[in-house]
Short mmCIF file of C-alpha atoms and ligand atoms in Angstrom, two decimals:
data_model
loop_
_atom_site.label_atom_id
_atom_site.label_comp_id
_atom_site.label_asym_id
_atom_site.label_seq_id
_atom_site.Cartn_x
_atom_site.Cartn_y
_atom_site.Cartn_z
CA UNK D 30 160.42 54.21 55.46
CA UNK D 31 156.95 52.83 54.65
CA UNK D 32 154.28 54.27 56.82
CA UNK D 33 153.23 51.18 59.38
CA UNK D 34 149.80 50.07 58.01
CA UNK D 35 146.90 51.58 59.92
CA UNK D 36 149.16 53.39 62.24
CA UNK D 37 146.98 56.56 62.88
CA UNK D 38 143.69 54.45 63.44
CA UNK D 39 145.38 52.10 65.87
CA UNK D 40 147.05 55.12 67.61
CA UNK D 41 143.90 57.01 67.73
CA UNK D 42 141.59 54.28 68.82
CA UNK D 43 143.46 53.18 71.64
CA UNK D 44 144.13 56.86 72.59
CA UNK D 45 140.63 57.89 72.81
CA UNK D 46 139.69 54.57 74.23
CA UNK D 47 142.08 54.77 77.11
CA UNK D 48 139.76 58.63 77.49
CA UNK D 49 136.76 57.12 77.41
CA UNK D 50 138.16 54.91 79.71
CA UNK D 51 138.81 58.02 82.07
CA UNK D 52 135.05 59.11 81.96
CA UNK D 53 133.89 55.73 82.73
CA UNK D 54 135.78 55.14 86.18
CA UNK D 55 134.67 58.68 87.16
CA UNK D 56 131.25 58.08 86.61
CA UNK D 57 131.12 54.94 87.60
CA UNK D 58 132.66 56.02 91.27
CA UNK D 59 129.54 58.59 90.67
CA UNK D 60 126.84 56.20 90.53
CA UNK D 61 128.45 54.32 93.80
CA UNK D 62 127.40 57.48 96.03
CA UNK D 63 124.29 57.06 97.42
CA UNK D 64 123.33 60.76 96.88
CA UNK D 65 123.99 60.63 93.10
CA UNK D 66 122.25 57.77 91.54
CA UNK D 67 119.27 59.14 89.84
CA UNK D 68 119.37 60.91 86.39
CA UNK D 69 122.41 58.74 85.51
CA UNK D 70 121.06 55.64 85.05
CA UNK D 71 117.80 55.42 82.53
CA UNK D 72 115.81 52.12 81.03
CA UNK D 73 115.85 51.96 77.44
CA UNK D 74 112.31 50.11 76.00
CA UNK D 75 113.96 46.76 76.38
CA UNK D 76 114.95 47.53 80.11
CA UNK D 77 118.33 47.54 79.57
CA UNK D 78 120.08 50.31 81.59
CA UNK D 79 121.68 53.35 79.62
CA UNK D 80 124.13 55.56 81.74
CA UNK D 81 125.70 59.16 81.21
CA UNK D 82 128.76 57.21 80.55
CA UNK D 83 127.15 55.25 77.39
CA UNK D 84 126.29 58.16 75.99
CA UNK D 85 129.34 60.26 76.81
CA UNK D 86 131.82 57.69 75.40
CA UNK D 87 129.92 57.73 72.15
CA UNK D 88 130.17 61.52 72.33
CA UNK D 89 133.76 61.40 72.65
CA UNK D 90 134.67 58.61 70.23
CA UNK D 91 132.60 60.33 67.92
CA UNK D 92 133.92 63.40 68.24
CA UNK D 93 138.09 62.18 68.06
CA UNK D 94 137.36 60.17 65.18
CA UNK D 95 135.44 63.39 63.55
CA UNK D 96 138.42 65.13 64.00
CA UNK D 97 141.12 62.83 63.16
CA UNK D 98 139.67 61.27 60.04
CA UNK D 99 137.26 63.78 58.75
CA UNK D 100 133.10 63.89 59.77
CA UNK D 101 132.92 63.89 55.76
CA UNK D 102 133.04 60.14 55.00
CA UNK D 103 132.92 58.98 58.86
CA UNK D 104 130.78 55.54 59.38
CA UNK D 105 130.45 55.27 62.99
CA UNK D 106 127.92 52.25 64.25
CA UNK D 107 127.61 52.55 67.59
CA UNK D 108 124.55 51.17 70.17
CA UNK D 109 122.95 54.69 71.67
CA UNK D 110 120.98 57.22 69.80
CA UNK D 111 119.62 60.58 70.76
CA UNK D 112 116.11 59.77 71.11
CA UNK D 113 115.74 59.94 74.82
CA UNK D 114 118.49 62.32 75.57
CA UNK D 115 117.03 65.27 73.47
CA UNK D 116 113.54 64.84 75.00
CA UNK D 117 112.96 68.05 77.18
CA UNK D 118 112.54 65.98 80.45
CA UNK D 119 116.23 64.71 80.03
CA UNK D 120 117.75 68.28 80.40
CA UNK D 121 119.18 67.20 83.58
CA UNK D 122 121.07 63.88 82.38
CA UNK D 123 122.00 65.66 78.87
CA UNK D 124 123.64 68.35 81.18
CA UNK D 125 125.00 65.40 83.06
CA UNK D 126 126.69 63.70 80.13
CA UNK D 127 127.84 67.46 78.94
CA UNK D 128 129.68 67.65 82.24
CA UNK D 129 131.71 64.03 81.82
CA UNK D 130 132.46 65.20 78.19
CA UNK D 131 133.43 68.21 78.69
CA UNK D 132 136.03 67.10 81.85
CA UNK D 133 136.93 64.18 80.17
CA UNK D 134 138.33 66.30 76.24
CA UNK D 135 139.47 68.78 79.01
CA UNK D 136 142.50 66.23 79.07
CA UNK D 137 142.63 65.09 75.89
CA UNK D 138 145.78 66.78 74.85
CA UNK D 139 147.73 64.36 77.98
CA UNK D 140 146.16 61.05 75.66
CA UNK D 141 148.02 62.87 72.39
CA UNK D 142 144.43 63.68 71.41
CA UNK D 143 143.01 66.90 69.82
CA UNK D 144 140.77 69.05 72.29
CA UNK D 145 138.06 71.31 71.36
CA UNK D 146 138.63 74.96 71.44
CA UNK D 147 136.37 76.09 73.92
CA UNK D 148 133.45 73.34 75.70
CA UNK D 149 131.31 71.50 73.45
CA UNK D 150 127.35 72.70 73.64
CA UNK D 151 124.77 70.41 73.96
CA UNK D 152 124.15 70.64 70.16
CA UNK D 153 127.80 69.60 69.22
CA UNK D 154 127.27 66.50 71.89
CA UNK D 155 123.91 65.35 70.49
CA UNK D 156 125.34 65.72 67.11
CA UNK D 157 128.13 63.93 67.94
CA UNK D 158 126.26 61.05 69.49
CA UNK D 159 123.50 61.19 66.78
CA UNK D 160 126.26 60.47 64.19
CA UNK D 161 127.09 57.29 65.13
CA UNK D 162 123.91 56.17 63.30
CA UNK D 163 125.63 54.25 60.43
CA UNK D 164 124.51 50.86 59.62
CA UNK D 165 127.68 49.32 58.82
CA UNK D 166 127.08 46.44 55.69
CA UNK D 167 129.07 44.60 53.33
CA UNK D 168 131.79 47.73 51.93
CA UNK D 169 133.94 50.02 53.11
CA UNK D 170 135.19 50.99 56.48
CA UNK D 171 133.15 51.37 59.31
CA UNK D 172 134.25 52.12 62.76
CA UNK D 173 132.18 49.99 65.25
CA UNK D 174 131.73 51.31 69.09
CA UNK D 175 129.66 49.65 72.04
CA UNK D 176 130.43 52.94 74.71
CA UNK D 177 130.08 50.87 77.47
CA UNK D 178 129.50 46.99 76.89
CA UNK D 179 127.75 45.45 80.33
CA UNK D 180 126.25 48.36 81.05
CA UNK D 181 124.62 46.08 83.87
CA UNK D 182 128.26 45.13 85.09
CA UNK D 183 129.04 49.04 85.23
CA UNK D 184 125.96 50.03 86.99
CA UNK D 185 126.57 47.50 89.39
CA UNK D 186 130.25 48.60 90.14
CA UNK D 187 131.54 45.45 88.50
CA UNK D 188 133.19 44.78 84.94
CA UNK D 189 132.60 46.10 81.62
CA UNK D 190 134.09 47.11 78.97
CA UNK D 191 134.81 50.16 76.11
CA UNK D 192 134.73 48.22 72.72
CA UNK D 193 135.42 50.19 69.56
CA UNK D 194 136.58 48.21 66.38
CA UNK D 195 137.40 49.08 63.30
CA UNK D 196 135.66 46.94 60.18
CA UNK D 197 136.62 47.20 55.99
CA UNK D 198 134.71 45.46 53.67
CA UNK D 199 133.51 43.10 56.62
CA UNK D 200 137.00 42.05 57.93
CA UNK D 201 137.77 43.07 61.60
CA UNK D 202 140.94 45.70 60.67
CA UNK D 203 141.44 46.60 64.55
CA UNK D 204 139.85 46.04 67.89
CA UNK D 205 140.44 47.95 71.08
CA UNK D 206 139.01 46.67 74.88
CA UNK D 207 139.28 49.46 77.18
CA UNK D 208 138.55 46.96 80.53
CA UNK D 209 138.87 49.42 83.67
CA UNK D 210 138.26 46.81 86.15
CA UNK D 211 140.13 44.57 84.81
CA UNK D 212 141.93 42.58 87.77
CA UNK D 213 145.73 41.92 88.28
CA UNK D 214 144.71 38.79 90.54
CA UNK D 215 142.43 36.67 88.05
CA UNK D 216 139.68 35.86 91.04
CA UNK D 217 138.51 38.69 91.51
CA UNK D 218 136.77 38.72 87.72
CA UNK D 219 133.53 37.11 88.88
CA UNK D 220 133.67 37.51 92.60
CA UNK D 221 133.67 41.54 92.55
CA UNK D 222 137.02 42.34 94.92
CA UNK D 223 137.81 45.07 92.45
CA UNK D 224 133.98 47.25 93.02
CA UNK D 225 134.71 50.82 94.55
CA UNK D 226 135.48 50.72 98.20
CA UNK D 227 136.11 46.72 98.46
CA UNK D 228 138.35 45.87 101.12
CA UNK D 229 141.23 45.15 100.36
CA UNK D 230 141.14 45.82 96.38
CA UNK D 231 144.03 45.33 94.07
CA UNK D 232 145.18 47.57 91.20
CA UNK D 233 143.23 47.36 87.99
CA UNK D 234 142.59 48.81 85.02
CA UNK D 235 143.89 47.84 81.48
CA UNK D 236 143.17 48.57 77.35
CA UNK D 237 143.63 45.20 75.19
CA UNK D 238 144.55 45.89 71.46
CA UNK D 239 145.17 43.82 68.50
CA UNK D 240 145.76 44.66 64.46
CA UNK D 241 144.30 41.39 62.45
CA UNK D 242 147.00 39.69 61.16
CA UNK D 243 149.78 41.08 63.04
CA UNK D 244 149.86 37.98 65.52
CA UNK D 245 150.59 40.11 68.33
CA UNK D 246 147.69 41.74 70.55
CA UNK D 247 148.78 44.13 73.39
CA UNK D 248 148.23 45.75 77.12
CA UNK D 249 148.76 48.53 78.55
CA UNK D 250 147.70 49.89 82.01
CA UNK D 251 145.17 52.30 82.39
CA UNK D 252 146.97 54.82 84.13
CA UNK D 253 144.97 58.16 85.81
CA UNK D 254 145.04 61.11 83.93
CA UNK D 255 147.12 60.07 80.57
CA UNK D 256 148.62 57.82 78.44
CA UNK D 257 151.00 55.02 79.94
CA UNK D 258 154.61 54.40 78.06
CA UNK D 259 154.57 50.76 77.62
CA UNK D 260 152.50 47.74 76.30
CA UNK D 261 152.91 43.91 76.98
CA UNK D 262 152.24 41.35 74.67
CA UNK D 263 149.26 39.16 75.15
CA UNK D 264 149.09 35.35 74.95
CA UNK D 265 146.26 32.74 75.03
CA UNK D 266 146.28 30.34 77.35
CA UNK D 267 148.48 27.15 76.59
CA UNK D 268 145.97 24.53 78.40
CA UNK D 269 144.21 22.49 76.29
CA UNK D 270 142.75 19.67 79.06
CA UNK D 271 139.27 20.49 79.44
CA UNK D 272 140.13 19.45 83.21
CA UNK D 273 142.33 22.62 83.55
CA UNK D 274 140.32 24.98 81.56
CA UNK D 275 138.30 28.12 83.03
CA UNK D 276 135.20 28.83 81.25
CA UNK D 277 133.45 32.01 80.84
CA UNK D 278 130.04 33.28 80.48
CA UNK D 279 127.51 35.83 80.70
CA UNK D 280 126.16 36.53 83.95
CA UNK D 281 122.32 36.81 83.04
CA UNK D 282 120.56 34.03 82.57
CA UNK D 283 118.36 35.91 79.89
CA UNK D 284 121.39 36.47 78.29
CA UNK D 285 122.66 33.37 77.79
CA UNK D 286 121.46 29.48 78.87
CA UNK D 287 123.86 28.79 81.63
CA UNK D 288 121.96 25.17 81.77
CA UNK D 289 123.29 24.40 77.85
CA UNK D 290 126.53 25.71 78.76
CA UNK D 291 126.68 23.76 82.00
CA UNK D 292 126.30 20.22 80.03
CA UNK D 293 128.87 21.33 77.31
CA UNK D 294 131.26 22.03 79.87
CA UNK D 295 130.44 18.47 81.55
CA UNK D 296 130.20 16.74 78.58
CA UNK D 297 134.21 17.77 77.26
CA UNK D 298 135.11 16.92 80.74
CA UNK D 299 135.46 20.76 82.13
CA UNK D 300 135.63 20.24 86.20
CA UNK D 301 135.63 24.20 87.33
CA UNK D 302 132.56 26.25 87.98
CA UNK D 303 132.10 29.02 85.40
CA UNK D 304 133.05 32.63 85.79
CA UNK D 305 130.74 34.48 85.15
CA UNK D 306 131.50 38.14 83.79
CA UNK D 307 129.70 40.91 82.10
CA UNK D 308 130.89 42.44 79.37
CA UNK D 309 133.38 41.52 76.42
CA UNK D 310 136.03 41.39 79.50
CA UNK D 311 135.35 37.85 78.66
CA UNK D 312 137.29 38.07 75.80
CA UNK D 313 139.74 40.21 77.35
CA UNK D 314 139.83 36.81 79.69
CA UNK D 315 141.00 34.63 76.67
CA UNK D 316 143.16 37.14 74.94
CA UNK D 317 145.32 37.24 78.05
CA UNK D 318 144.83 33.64 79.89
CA UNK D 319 142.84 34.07 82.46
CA UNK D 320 140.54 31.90 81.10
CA UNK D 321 140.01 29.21 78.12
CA UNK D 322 136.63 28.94 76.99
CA UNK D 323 133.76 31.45 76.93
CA UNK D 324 130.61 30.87 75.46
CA UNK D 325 127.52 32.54 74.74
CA UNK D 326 124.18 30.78 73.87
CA UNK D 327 121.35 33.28 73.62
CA UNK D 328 118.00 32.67 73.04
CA UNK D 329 117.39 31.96 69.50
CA UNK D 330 114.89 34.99 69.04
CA UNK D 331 117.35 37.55 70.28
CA UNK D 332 120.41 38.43 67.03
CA UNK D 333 123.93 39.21 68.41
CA UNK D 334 125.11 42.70 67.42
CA UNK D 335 128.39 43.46 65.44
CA UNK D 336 129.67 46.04 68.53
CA UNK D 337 129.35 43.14 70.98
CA UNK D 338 131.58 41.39 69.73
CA UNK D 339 133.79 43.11 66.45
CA UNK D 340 136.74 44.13 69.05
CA UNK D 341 137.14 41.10 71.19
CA UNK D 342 137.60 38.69 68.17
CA UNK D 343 140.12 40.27 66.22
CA UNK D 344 142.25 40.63 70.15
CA UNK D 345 141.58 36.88 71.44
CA UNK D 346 142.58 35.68 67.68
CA UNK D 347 145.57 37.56 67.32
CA UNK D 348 146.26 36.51 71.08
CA UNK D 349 146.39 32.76 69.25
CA UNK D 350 143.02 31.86 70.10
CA UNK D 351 139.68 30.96 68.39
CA UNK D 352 136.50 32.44 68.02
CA UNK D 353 133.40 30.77 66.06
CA UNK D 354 129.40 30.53 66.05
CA UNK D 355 128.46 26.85 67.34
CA UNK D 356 128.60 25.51 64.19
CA UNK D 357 132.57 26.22 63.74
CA UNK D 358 132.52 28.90 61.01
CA UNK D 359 133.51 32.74 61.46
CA UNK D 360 131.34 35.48 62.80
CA UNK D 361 129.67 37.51 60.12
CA UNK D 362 130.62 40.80 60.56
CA UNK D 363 129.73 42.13 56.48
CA UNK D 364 125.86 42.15 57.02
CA UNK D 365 125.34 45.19 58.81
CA UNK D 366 124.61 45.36 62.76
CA UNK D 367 123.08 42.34 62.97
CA UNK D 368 125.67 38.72 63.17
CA UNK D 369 123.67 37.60 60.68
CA UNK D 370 123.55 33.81 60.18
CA UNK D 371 124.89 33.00 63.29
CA UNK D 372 124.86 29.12 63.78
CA UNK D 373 123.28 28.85 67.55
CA UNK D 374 126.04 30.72 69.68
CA UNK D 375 129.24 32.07 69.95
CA UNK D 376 132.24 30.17 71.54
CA UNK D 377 135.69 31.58 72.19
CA UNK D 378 138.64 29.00 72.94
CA UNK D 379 142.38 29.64 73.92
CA UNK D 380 143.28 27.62 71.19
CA UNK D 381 142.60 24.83 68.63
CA UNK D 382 142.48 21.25 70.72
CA UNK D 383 139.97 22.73 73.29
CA UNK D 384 138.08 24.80 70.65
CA UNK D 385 137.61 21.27 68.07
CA UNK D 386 136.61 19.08 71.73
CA UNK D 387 133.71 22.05 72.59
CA UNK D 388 132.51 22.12 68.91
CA UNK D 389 132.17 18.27 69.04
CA UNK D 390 130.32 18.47 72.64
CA UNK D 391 128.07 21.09 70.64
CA UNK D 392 127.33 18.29 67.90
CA UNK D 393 126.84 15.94 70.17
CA UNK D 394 124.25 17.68 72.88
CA UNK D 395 122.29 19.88 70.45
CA UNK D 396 119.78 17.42 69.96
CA UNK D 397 118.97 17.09 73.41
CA UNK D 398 118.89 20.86 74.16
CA UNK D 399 115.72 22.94 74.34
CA UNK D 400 116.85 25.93 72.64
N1 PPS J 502 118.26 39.03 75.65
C1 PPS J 502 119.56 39.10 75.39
N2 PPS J 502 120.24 38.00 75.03
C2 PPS J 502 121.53 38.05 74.79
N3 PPS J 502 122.27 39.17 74.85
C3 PPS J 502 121.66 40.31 75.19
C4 PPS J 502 120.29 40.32 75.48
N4 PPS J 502 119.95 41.58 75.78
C5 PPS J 502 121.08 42.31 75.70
N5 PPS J 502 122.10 41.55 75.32
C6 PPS J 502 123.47 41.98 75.06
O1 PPS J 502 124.36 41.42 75.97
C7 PPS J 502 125.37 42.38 76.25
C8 PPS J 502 125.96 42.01 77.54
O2 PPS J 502 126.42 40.72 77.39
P1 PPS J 502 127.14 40.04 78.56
O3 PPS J 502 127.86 38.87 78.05
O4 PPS J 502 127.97 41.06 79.25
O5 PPS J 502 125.94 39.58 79.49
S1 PPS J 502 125.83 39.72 81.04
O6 PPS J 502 125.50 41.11 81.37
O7 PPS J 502 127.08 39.25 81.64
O8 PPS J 502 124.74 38.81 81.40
C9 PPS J 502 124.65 43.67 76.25
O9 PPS J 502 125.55 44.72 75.91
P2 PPS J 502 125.37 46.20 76.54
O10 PPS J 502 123.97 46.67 76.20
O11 PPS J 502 126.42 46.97 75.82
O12 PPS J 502 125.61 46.07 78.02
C10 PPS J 502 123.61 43.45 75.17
O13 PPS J 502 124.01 43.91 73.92
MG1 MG J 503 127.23 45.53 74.52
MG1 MG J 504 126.67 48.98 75.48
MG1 MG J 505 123.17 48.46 76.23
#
C-alpha cells in the first residue's frame, strides 16, 4: 500500500500542536492568578508582549520536530529568539519556561510523541528555541511556527492561537491551528464568555488541520491530558449575501484600520458589526463557518510575516474558502519571512461570490482611503 503522502509530518504536527496546546491553557490559567503575573509576561523592543508560553511552545515544537525528522537538515522559522531569555536577569522566567517544558514532554508519550530521557537543561531549551532561527526563502522545506499567535489575546485570557505550518519550495504543504479557546457557541469569539472563571463558560478548545490539496481540513477537540480519537470535517460557510455575512478582524486598531474595513463592509452591503478576534482564530472562524469575511489592513510601513498567516491559509482554503492580498492574487509565502509584495492587505472569504464583491469594494474605495 503506498505510504499516504506527508503522513508522518501531518501526524506529528498536529500531535505536538495539540502539546503545545496543553502548555498554553496551563499557563495561561497561570497568568490569571493575581499572585503569578510577573516574570511571565515580558515586552519585546516593539512592546509586544512575549510569555513563558511563546517561548516554551517553540521549545517544544522544536524539540519534536528535532527528533522526528532529524536536527541535521531541520529549517524551523519561528517568531522568538534567545536574546532576552539567556540574559542573566531572566534566570527566573528561563526557569519558568523550563518548568512548562519540562511538565508539558512529561506527557508526551499520551500525544504518541517521543519524550526526552531524563528533563531537558536550560542549555537543551535555549538550543532548542535558538534553532528555530531559519529564514525560510524560495527552496526546500521549511517548517513555519508562530508559538503563540495573539500573544495580546492570551495575556488577556482571551483567544489565540498555536500556528505551525509546513512550507516546500514556497507552497503551503500543511497547516495546523491549535485554537484552545476556541468556542462551541460562536458569540462568545469576540465577547470573551470563554476567559478563565467566566460565568457560565461553555466547553472549548479545538486543533484545525488541513493538507493543501486534499479538499478536506479537519477538527478535533482538545481534550486534557492526550490525544482525542476523532476528527470532523470542516466546511466554509455557504452564505454569500453580504447581508448575512460575519466579518472578522483584528482587535487593535494599530494592527489593522478598522475605519477602511468599516466602509468595505458598508460599501458590499455587510449589515453586522465586526468580530473582532486576536489571533489567526480568525481563520479558524472561516475554515469552520463561524464567520465569512476577515480582513486585515495594516499600516503600509509594517510587512506581514509568513508564521502569521502560512497555517490558516492552507486550512480556510482547503475548508473551500479564499484567501488573497487586496489586490486578488495569492500570498507570497517563497520570499523568506517577510509576505513580500503584498498588495495593501489580506482578505479571507468563505467562498468565491463574497470574496469577488469585497475585492471590487477594495477597487472601488482605495482611492478614497488614507492608507
Ligand atoms: N503594527 C502591526 N500591524 C499589524 N500587525 C502587527 C503589528 N504588530 C504586530 N502585528 C502582528 O499581529 C499579530 C496579531 O494579529 P491579530 O490579528 O491577532 O491582531 S489583534 O491582536 O487582534 O489586534 C501579532 O502576532 P503575535 O506577535 O504572534 O501575537 C503580530 O505578528
Ligand atoms: Mg503572530
Ligand atoms: Mg506569536
Ligand atoms: Mg509576538
Amino acid at each position: 500500500m503506498a505510504v499516504e503522502f506527508l503522513a508522518t509530518e501531518m501526524e506529528t504536527a498536529v500531535r505536538v500542536v495539540h502539546l503545545a496546546s496543553s502548555l498554553c491553557v496551563k499557563v495561561q490559567e497561570k497568568l490569571r492568578l493575581p499572585s503569578s503575573t510577573n516574570g511571565h509576561v515580558k515586552s519585546k523592543d516593539d512592546d509586544s508582549p512575549v510569555t513563558v508560553a511563546d517561548w516554551g511552545v517553540q521549545a517544544i515544537v522544536s524539540w519534536v520536530l528535532a527528533q522526528v525528522f532529524g536536527g541535521q537538515n531541520l529549517s524551523i522559522v519561528a517568531e522568538e529568539d534567545t536574546e532576552s531569555l539567556s540574559k542573566a536577569e531572566s534566570l527566573g522566567l528561563l526557569g519558568a519556561v523550563s518548568s512548562a517544558v519540562n511538565e508539558a514532554l512529561s506527557e508526551a508519550s499520551k500525544y504518541g510523541l517521543p519524550k526526552p530521557d531524563k528533563p531537558l537543561g536550560t542549555t537543551d531549551i535555549l538550543e532548542a528555541i535558538g534553532r528555530c532561527n531559519s529564514v525560510g526563502g524560495p527552496k526546500g522545506r521549511h517548517w513555519v511556527l508562530d508559538p503563540v499567535d495573539g500573544t495580546l489575546g492570551f495575556v488577556r485570557g482571551d483567544q489565540y492561537a498555536v500556528a505551525l505550518a509546513l512550507i516546500e519550495n514556497g507552497k503551503v504543504l500543511l497547516g495546523v491551528l491549535g485554537c484552545p479557546n476556541y468556542p462551541v457557541k460562536k458569540e462568545c469569539l469576540s465577547n470573551g464568555c470563554n476567559k478563565p472563571g467566566a460565568a457560565g463558560s461553555v466547553s472549548k478548545g479545538c486543533v484545525m488541520y488541513a493538507k493543501r490539496g486534499s479538499g478536506q481540513a479537519w477538527m478535533q477537540p482538545l481534550i486534557p491530558g492526550g490525544y482525542p480519537e476523532s476528527a470532523t470535517l470542516l466546511k466554509a460557510s455557504s452564505v454569500d449575501d453580504p447581508v448575512l455575512a460575519t466579518v472578522c478582524e483584528p482587535v487593535e486598531r494599530a494592527n489593522s484600520n478598522h475605519l477602511f474595513t468599516a466602509g468595505l463592509a458598508n460599501s458590499m452591503g455587510v449589515r453586522k458589526k465586526p468580530m473582532r478576534v486576536y489571533s489567526m482564530v480568525k481563520y479558524a472562524a472561516i475554515a469552520c463557518g463561524d464567520a465569512e469575511v476577515f480582513m486585515k489592513f495594516a499600516q503600509s510601513s509594517y510587512k506581514e510575516k509568513i508564521w502569521d498567516h502560512a497555517a490558516g491559509v492552507v486550512i480556510v482554503e482547503e475548508a473551500g474558502g479564499v484567501v488573497t492580498d487586496a489586490g486578488g492574487r495569492n500570498l507570497d509565502f517563497s520570499k523568506g519571512v517577510y509576505l513580500e509584495g503584498l498588495d495593501r492587505g489580506i482578505i479571507a472569504c468563505s467562498g468565491q461570490v463574497l470574496h469577488g464583491k469585497l475585492i471590487g469594494a477594495v477597487y472601488a474605495s482605495w482611492e478614497s482611503s488614507s492608507l
